[in-house]
mmCIF file of N, CA, C and O in Angstrom:
data_model
loop_
_atom_site.group_PDB
_atom_site.id
_atom_site.type_symbol
_atom_site.label_atom_id
_atom_site.label_comp_id
_atom_site.label_asym_id
_atom_site.label_seq_id
_atom_site.Cartn_x
_atom_site.Cartn_y
_atom_site.Cartn_z
ATOM 1 N N MET A 260 -24.482 -17.119 16.364
ATOM 2 C CA MET A 260 -23.376 -16.203 16.512
ATOM 3 C C MET A 260 -22.812 -15.861 15.136
ATOM 4 O O MET A 260 -22.736 -16.703 14.259
ATOM 5 N N VAL A 261 -22.410 -14.615 14.962
ATOM 6 C CA VAL A 261 -21.877 -14.162 13.684
ATOM 7 C C VAL A 261 -20.402 -14.571 13.600
ATOM 8 O O VAL A 261 -19.630 -14.357 14.521
ATOM 9 N N ASP A 262 -20.055 -15.153 12.478
ATOM 10 C CA ASP A 262 -18.691 -15.587 12.254
ATOM 11 C C ASP A 262 -17.765 -14.371 12.127
ATOM 12 O O ASP A 262 -18.138 -13.330 11.590
ATOM 13 N N THR A 263 -16.546 -14.485 12.609
ATOM 14 C CA THR A 263 -15.573 -13.394 12.574
ATOM 15 C C THR A 263 -15.255 -12.969 11.143
ATOM 16 O O THR A 263 -15.058 -11.779 10.873
ATOM 17 N N LEU A 264 -15.226 -13.904 10.232
ATOM 18 C CA LEU A 264 -14.955 -13.583 8.835
ATOM 19 C C LEU A 264 -16.017 -12.639 8.272
ATOM 20 O O LEU A 264 -15.709 -11.677 7.578
ATOM 21 N N TRP A 265 -17.281 -12.904 8.587
ATOM 22 C CA TRP A 265 -18.361 -12.043 8.093
ATOM 23 C C TRP A 265 -18.276 -10.647 8.709
ATOM 24 O O TRP A 265 -18.560 -9.652 8.042
ATOM 25 N N LEU A 266 -17.874 -10.566 9.966
ATOM 26 C CA LEU A 266 -17.703 -9.254 10.600
ATOM 27 C C LEU A 266 -16.567 -8.471 9.927
ATOM 28 O O LEU A 266 -16.698 -7.273 9.665
ATOM 29 N N ALA A 267 -15.474 -9.155 9.634
ATOM 30 C CA ALA A 267 -14.337 -8.503 8.980
ATOM 31 C C ALA A 267 -14.714 -8.045 7.568
ATOM 32 O O ALA A 267 -14.393 -6.917 7.167
ATOM 33 N N LEU A 268 -15.395 -8.888 6.820
ATOM 34 C CA LEU A 268 -15.816 -8.521 5.471
ATOM 35 C C LEU A 268 -16.818 -7.370 5.490
ATOM 36 O O LEU A 268 -16.750 -6.456 4.664
ATOM 37 N N GLY A 269 -17.752 -7.408 6.435
ATOM 38 C CA GLY A 269 -18.716 -6.316 6.576
ATOM 39 C C GLY A 269 -18.031 -5.002 6.920
ATOM 40 O O GLY A 269 -18.355 -3.949 6.369
ATOM 41 N N GLY A 270 -17.063 -5.048 7.832
ATOM 42 C CA GLY A 270 -16.311 -3.854 8.183
ATOM 43 C C GLY A 270 -15.526 -3.307 7.001
ATOM 44 O O GLY A 270 -15.465 -2.098 6.793
ATOM 45 N N LEU A 271 -14.941 -4.192 6.203
ATOM 46 C CA LEU A 271 -14.197 -3.784 5.024
ATOM 47 C C LEU A 271 -15.110 -3.115 3.995
ATOM 48 O O LEU A 271 -14.759 -2.087 3.416
ATOM 49 N N VAL A 272 -16.287 -3.678 3.791
ATOM 50 C CA VAL A 272 -17.243 -3.094 2.842
ATOM 51 C C VAL A 272 -17.698 -1.719 3.323
ATOM 52 O O VAL A 272 -17.755 -0.759 2.540
ATOM 53 N N ILE A 273 -17.990 -1.582 4.594
ATOM 54 C CA ILE A 273 -18.411 -0.290 5.150
ATOM 55 C C ILE A 273 -17.279 0.728 5.008
ATOM 56 O O ILE A 273 -17.515 1.879 4.619
ATOM 57 N N TYR A 274 -16.051 0.319 5.300
ATOM 58 C CA TYR A 274 -14.884 1.207 5.149
ATOM 59 C C TYR A 274 -14.759 1.680 3.705
ATOM 60 O O TYR A 274 -14.543 2.861 3.444
ATOM 61 N N MET A 275 -14.884 0.759 2.744
ATOM 62 C CA MET A 275 -14.749 1.114 1.339
ATOM 63 C C MET A 275 -15.849 2.083 0.900
ATOM 64 O O MET A 275 -15.588 3.009 0.122
ATOM 65 N N ILE A 276 -17.061 1.904 1.400
ATOM 66 C CA ILE A 276 -18.162 2.804 1.060
ATOM 67 C C ILE A 276 -17.893 4.200 1.614
ATOM 68 O O ILE A 276 -18.082 5.210 0.915
ATOM 69 N N ILE A 277 -17.432 4.275 2.855
ATOM 70 C CA ILE A 277 -17.142 5.576 3.479
ATOM 71 C C ILE A 277 -16.024 6.290 2.726
ATOM 72 O O ILE A 277 -16.127 7.481 2.419
ATOM 73 N N VAL A 278 -14.948 5.589 2.396
ATOM 74 C CA VAL A 278 -13.818 6.205 1.694
ATOM 75 C C VAL A 278 -14.231 6.641 0.286
ATOM 76 O O VAL A 278 -13.866 7.733 -0.164
ATOM 77 N N ALA A 279 -14.994 5.814 -0.419
ATOM 78 C CA ALA A 279 -15.433 6.171 -1.774
ATOM 79 C C ALA A 279 -16.333 7.405 -1.738
ATOM 80 O O ALA A 279 -16.216 8.299 -2.596
ATOM 81 N N THR A 280 -17.214 7.479 -0.763
ATOM 82 C CA THR A 280 -18.089 8.643 -0.626
ATOM 83 C C THR A 280 -17.285 9.899 -0.316
ATOM 84 O O THR A 280 -17.514 10.959 -0.907
ATOM 85 N N ALA A 281 -16.331 9.786 0.596
ATOM 86 C CA ALA A 281 -15.490 10.937 0.941
ATOM 87 C C ALA A 281 -14.669 11.389 -0.258
ATOM 88 O O ALA A 281 -14.481 12.586 -0.475
ATOM 89 N N GLN A 282 -14.206 10.444 -1.051
ATOM 90 C CA GLN A 282 -13.401 10.785 -2.228
ATOM 91 C C GLN A 282 -14.265 11.478 -3.282
ATOM 92 O O GLN A 282 -13.835 12.457 -3.895
ATOM 93 N N LYS A 283 -15.500 11.007 -3.493
ATOM 94 C CA LYS A 283 -16.399 11.626 -4.465
ATOM 95 C C LYS A 283 -16.756 13.053 -4.073
ATOM 96 O O LYS A 283 -16.873 13.925 -4.922
ATOM 97 N N ARG A 284 -16.937 13.297 -2.788
ATOM 98 C CA ARG A 284 -17.323 14.623 -2.313
ATOM 99 C C ARG A 284 -16.128 15.561 -2.154
ATOM 100 O O ARG A 284 -16.297 16.715 -1.785
ATOM 101 N N GLY A 285 -14.925 15.052 -2.378
ATOM 102 C CA GLY A 285 -13.732 15.880 -2.280
ATOM 103 C C GLY A 285 -13.308 16.170 -0.854
ATOM 104 O O GLY A 285 -12.672 17.186 -0.589
ATOM 105 N N LEU A 286 -13.644 15.292 0.075
ATOM 106 C CA LEU A 286 -13.307 15.494 1.479
ATOM 107 C C LEU A 286 -11.892 15.033 1.831
ATOM 108 O O LEU A 286 -11.363 15.412 2.864
ATOM 109 N N LEU A 287 -11.297 14.238 0.959
ATOM 110 C CA LEU A 287 -9.938 13.751 1.223
ATOM 111 C C LEU A 287 -8.922 14.734 0.662
ATOM 112 O O LEU A 287 -9.096 15.263 -0.438
ATOM 113 N N PRO A 288 -7.833 15.012 1.396
ATOM 114 C CA PRO A 288 -6.794 15.891 0.859
ATOM 115 C C PRO A 288 -6.106 15.244 -0.345
ATOM 116 O O PRO A 288 -6.173 14.026 -0.531
ATOM 117 N N PRO A 289 -5.439 16.042 -1.181
ATOM 118 C CA PRO A 289 -4.844 15.497 -2.408
ATOM 119 C C PRO A 289 -3.773 14.432 -2.171
ATOM 120 O O PRO A 289 -3.557 13.585 -3.028
ATOM 121 N N GLN A 290 -3.092 14.461 -1.031
ATOM 122 C CA GLN A 290 -2.045 13.464 -0.797
ATOM 123 C C GLN A 290 -2.585 12.121 -0.309
ATOM 124 O O GLN A 290 -1.836 11.172 -0.156
ATOM 125 N N VAL A 291 -3.888 12.022 -0.077
ATOM 126 C CA VAL A 291 -4.510 10.758 0.328
ATOM 127 C C VAL A 291 -5.194 10.167 -0.896
ATOM 128 O O VAL A 291 -6.056 10.789 -1.506
ATOM 129 N N ARG A 292 -4.783 8.962 -1.249
ATOM 130 C CA ARG A 292 -5.385 8.293 -2.403
ATOM 131 C C ARG A 292 -5.920 6.942 -1.967
ATOM 132 O O ARG A 292 -5.289 6.228 -1.190
ATOM 133 N N ALA A 293 -7.092 6.607 -2.463
ATOM 134 C CA ALA A 293 -7.724 5.344 -2.103
ATOM 135 C C ALA A 293 -8.122 4.597 -3.362
ATOM 136 O O ALA A 293 -8.673 5.176 -4.296
ATOM 137 N N GLN A 294 -7.826 3.313 -3.375
ATOM 138 C CA GLN A 294 -8.222 2.448 -4.474
ATOM 139 C C GLN A 294 -8.627 1.112 -3.871
ATOM 140 O O GLN A 294 -7.784 0.362 -3.377
ATOM 141 N N GLY A 295 -9.910 0.849 -3.881
ATOM 142 C CA GLY A 295 -10.421 -0.355 -3.245
ATOM 143 C C GLY A 295 -10.179 -0.283 -1.754
ATOM 144 O O GLY A 295 -10.381 0.757 -1.132
ATOM 145 N N PRO A 296 -9.715 -1.360 -1.161
ATOM 146 C CA PRO A 296 -9.500 -1.351 0.291
ATOM 147 C C PRO A 296 -8.175 -0.730 0.718
ATOM 148 O O PRO A 296 -7.890 -0.632 1.900
ATOM 149 N N ILE A 297 -7.367 -0.286 -0.247
ATOM 150 C CA ILE A 297 -6.043 0.236 0.081
ATOM 151 C C ILE A 297 -6.057 1.758 0.052
ATOM 152 O O ILE A 297 -6.455 2.369 -0.940
ATOM 153 N N THR A 298 -5.623 2.376 1.137
ATOM 154 C CA THR A 298 -5.499 3.819 1.227
ATOM 155 C C THR A 298 -4.033 4.149 1.432
ATOM 156 O O THR A 298 -3.379 3.576 2.297
ATOM 157 N N THR A 299 -3.499 5.059 0.604
ATOM 158 C CA THR A 299 -2.088 5.420 0.712
ATOM 159 C C THR A 299 -1.939 6.918 0.950
ATOM 160 O O THR A 299 -2.773 7.708 0.522
ATOM 161 N N LEU A 300 -0.859 7.268 1.637
ATOM 162 C CA LEU A 300 -0.506 8.658 1.884
ATOM 163 C C LEU A 300 0.742 8.964 1.071
ATOM 164 O O LEU A 300 1.764 8.289 1.215
ATOM 165 N N HIS A 301 0.691 9.987 0.242
ATOM 166 C CA HIS A 301 1.823 10.371 -0.594
ATOM 167 C C HIS A 301 2.442 11.635 0.006
ATOM 168 O O HIS A 301 1.840 12.704 -0.040
ATOM 169 N N THR A 302 3.639 11.484 0.568
ATOM 170 C CA THR A 302 4.309 12.604 1.224
ATOM 171 C C THR A 302 5.719 12.765 0.665
ATOM 172 O O THR A 302 6.285 11.843 0.059
ATOM 173 N N GLN A 303 6.291 13.934 0.887
ATOM 174 C CA GLN A 303 7.676 14.167 0.460
ATOM 175 C C GLN A 303 8.632 13.284 1.263
ATOM 176 O O GLN A 303 9.617 12.790 0.736
ATOM 177 N N TYR A 304 8.349 13.085 2.560
ATOM 178 C CA TYR A 304 9.192 12.220 3.377
ATOM 179 C C TYR A 304 9.198 10.798 2.813
ATOM 180 O O TYR A 304 10.235 10.142 2.771
ATOM 181 N N GLY A 305 8.047 10.327 2.362
ATOM 182 C CA GLY A 305 7.969 8.985 1.794
ATOM 183 C C GLY A 305 8.813 8.845 0.543
ATOM 184 O O GLY A 305 9.467 7.831 0.327
ATOM 185 N N LYS A 306 8.827 9.882 -0.299
ATOM 186 C CA LYS A 306 9.649 9.849 -1.507
ATOM 187 C C LYS A 306 11.131 9.813 -1.154
ATOM 188 O O LYS A 306 11.905 9.071 -1.761
ATOM 189 N N VAL A 307 11.537 10.617 -0.167
ATOM 190 C CA VAL A 307 12.936 10.638 0.271
ATOM 191 C C VAL A 307 13.327 9.268 0.841
ATOM 192 O O VAL A 307 14.404 8.739 0.553
ATOM 193 N N LEU A 308 12.434 8.687 1.637
ATOM 194 C CA LEU A 308 12.697 7.374 2.222
ATOM 195 C C LEU A 308 12.859 6.308 1.143
ATOM 196 O O LEU A 308 13.801 5.504 1.192
ATOM 197 N N LEU A 309 11.986 6.304 0.146
ATOM 198 C CA LEU A 309 12.095 5.322 -0.932
ATOM 199 C C LEU A 309 13.381 5.520 -1.738
ATOM 200 O O LEU A 309 14.022 4.543 -2.137
ATOM 201 N N ASP A 310 13.763 6.763 -1.981
ATOM 202 C CA ASP A 310 15.022 7.018 -2.687
ATOM 203 C C ASP A 310 16.208 6.502 -1.888
ATOM 204 O O ASP A 310 17.144 5.922 -2.444
ATOM 205 N N ARG A 311 16.168 6.692 -0.570
ATOM 206 C CA ARG A 311 17.270 6.222 0.276
ATOM 207 C C ARG A 311 17.324 4.691 0.293
ATOM 208 O O ARG A 311 18.394 4.094 0.237
ATOM 209 N N LEU A 312 16.167 4.051 0.355
ATOM 210 C CA LEU A 312 16.144 2.586 0.358
ATOM 211 C C LEU A 312 16.602 2.005 -0.980
ATOM 212 O O LEU A 312 17.170 0.920 -1.030
ATOM 213 N N ALA A 313 16.370 2.735 -2.066
ATOM 214 C CA ALA A 313 16.732 2.238 -3.391
ATOM 215 C C ALA A 313 18.187 2.497 -3.748
ATOM 216 O O ALA A 313 18.678 1.982 -4.755
ATOM 217 N N SER A 314 18.899 3.270 -2.947
ATOM 218 C CA SER A 314 20.254 3.674 -3.323
ATOM 219 C C SER A 314 21.288 2.545 -3.379
ATOM 220 O O SER A 314 22.157 2.596 -4.237
ATOM 221 N N PRO A 315 21.272 1.522 -2.529
ATOM 222 C CA PRO A 315 22.299 0.470 -2.669
ATOM 223 C C PRO A 315 21.997 -0.461 -3.852
ATOM 224 O O PRO A 315 21.410 -1.532 -3.711
ATOM 225 N N LYS A 316 22.421 -0.033 -5.048
ATOM 226 C CA LYS A 316 22.085 -0.755 -6.282
ATOM 227 C C LYS A 316 22.634 -2.182 -6.303
ATOM 228 O O LYS A 316 21.949 -3.110 -6.736
ATOM 229 N N ARG A 317 23.861 -2.363 -5.810
ATOM 230 C CA ARG A 317 24.453 -3.712 -5.828
ATOM 231 C C ARG A 317 23.654 -4.670 -4.957
ATOM 232 O O ARG A 317 23.465 -5.833 -5.314
ATOM 233 N N PHE A 318 23.193 -4.188 -3.802
ATOM 234 C CA PHE A 318 22.390 -5.035 -2.911
ATOM 235 C C PHE A 318 21.118 -5.501 -3.609
ATOM 236 O O PHE A 318 20.777 -6.683 -3.586
ATOM 237 N N TRP A 319 20.375 -4.577 -4.234
ATOM 238 C CA TRP A 319 19.107 -4.935 -4.866
ATOM 239 C C TRP A 319 19.325 -5.839 -6.067
ATOM 240 O O TRP A 319 18.500 -6.718 -6.341
ATOM 241 N N ARG A 320 20.429 -5.638 -6.791
ATOM 242 C CA ARG A 320 20.724 -6.523 -7.918
ATOM 243 C C ARG A 320 21.014 -7.939 -7.403
ATOM 244 O O ARG A 320 20.497 -8.923 -7.944
ATOM 245 N N ALA A 321 21.821 -8.057 -6.341
ATOM 246 C CA ALA A 321 22.120 -9.369 -5.763
ATOM 247 C C ALA A 321 20.852 -10.015 -5.197
ATOM 248 O O ALA A 321 20.643 -11.220 -5.336
ATOM 249 N N TRP A 322 20.006 -9.198 -4.568
ATOM 250 C CA TRP A 322 18.743 -9.709 -4.013
ATOM 251 C C TRP A 322 17.868 -10.291 -5.134
ATOM 252 O O TRP A 322 17.295 -11.365 -4.993
ATOM 253 N N GLY A 323 17.773 -9.573 -6.242
ATOM 254 C CA GLY A 323 16.973 -10.042 -7.368
ATOM 255 C C GLY A 323 17.520 -11.309 -7.982
ATOM 256 O O GLY A 323 16.773 -12.230 -8.314
ATOM 257 N N ILE A 324 18.836 -11.373 -8.114
ATOM 258 C CA ILE A 324 19.454 -12.573 -8.686
ATOM 259 C C ILE A 324 19.249 -13.763 -7.768
ATOM 260 O O ILE A 324 18.933 -14.866 -8.218
ATOM 261 N N SER A 325 19.406 -13.555 -6.448
ATOM 262 C CA SER A 325 19.212 -14.665 -5.518
ATOM 263 C C SER A 325 17.755 -15.118 -5.506
ATOM 264 O O SER A 325 17.470 -16.300 -5.377
ATOM 265 N N ALA A 326 16.828 -14.173 -5.675
ATOM 266 C CA ALA A 326 15.415 -14.547 -5.699
ATOM 267 C C ALA A 326 15.114 -15.367 -6.942
ATOM 268 O O ALA A 326 14.356 -16.346 -6.885
ATOM 269 N N LEU A 327 15.700 -14.984 -8.070
ATOM 270 C CA LEU A 327 15.479 -15.772 -9.284
ATOM 271 C C LEU A 327 16.107 -17.151 -9.164
ATOM 272 O O LEU A 327 15.521 -18.138 -9.618
ATOM 273 N N GLY A 328 17.277 -17.220 -8.549
ATOM 274 C CA GLY A 328 17.940 -18.512 -8.383
ATOM 275 C C GLY A 328 17.176 -19.448 -7.466
ATOM 276 O O GLY A 328 17.121 -20.652 -7.693
ATOM 277 N N SER A 329 16.532 -18.896 -6.454
ATOM 278 C CA SER A 329 15.807 -19.754 -5.526
ATOM 279 C C SER A 329 14.517 -20.283 -6.134
ATOM 280 O O SER A 329 14.034 -21.329 -5.744
ATOM 281 N N ARG A 330 13.955 -19.578 -7.109
ATOM 282 C CA ARG A 330 12.722 -20.046 -7.744
ATOM 283 C C ARG A 330 12.982 -21.228 -8.656
ATOM 284 O O ARG A 330 12.145 -22.094 -8.809
ATOM 285 N N SER A 331 14.136 -21.242 -9.315
ATOM 286 C CA SER A 331 14.405 -22.296 -10.297
ATOM 287 C C SER A 331 14.871 -23.595 -9.651
ATOM 288 O O SER A 331 14.912 -24.617 -10.292
ATOM 289 N N SER A 332 15.247 -23.562 -8.383
ATOM 290 C CA SER A 332 15.754 -24.768 -7.727
ATOM 291 C C SER A 332 14.644 -25.727 -7.415
ATOM 292 O O SER A 332 13.581 -25.449 -7.089
#
């Protein structure tokens, strides 16, 4: 019986080959970018969402400080 790990790795390799071939032939639209096993979609909505998530500056500063404090303990 084929191990599940080998099936997953084989599927990942096949996916990467298909995406790389499509990217070389120019079949992917410009907002789709692939690098290795990761494929990302770049949209205007995504940029707006990231800007909205980044807006509470005090929260992110406190989050970063608490993360640094927890590492040193």
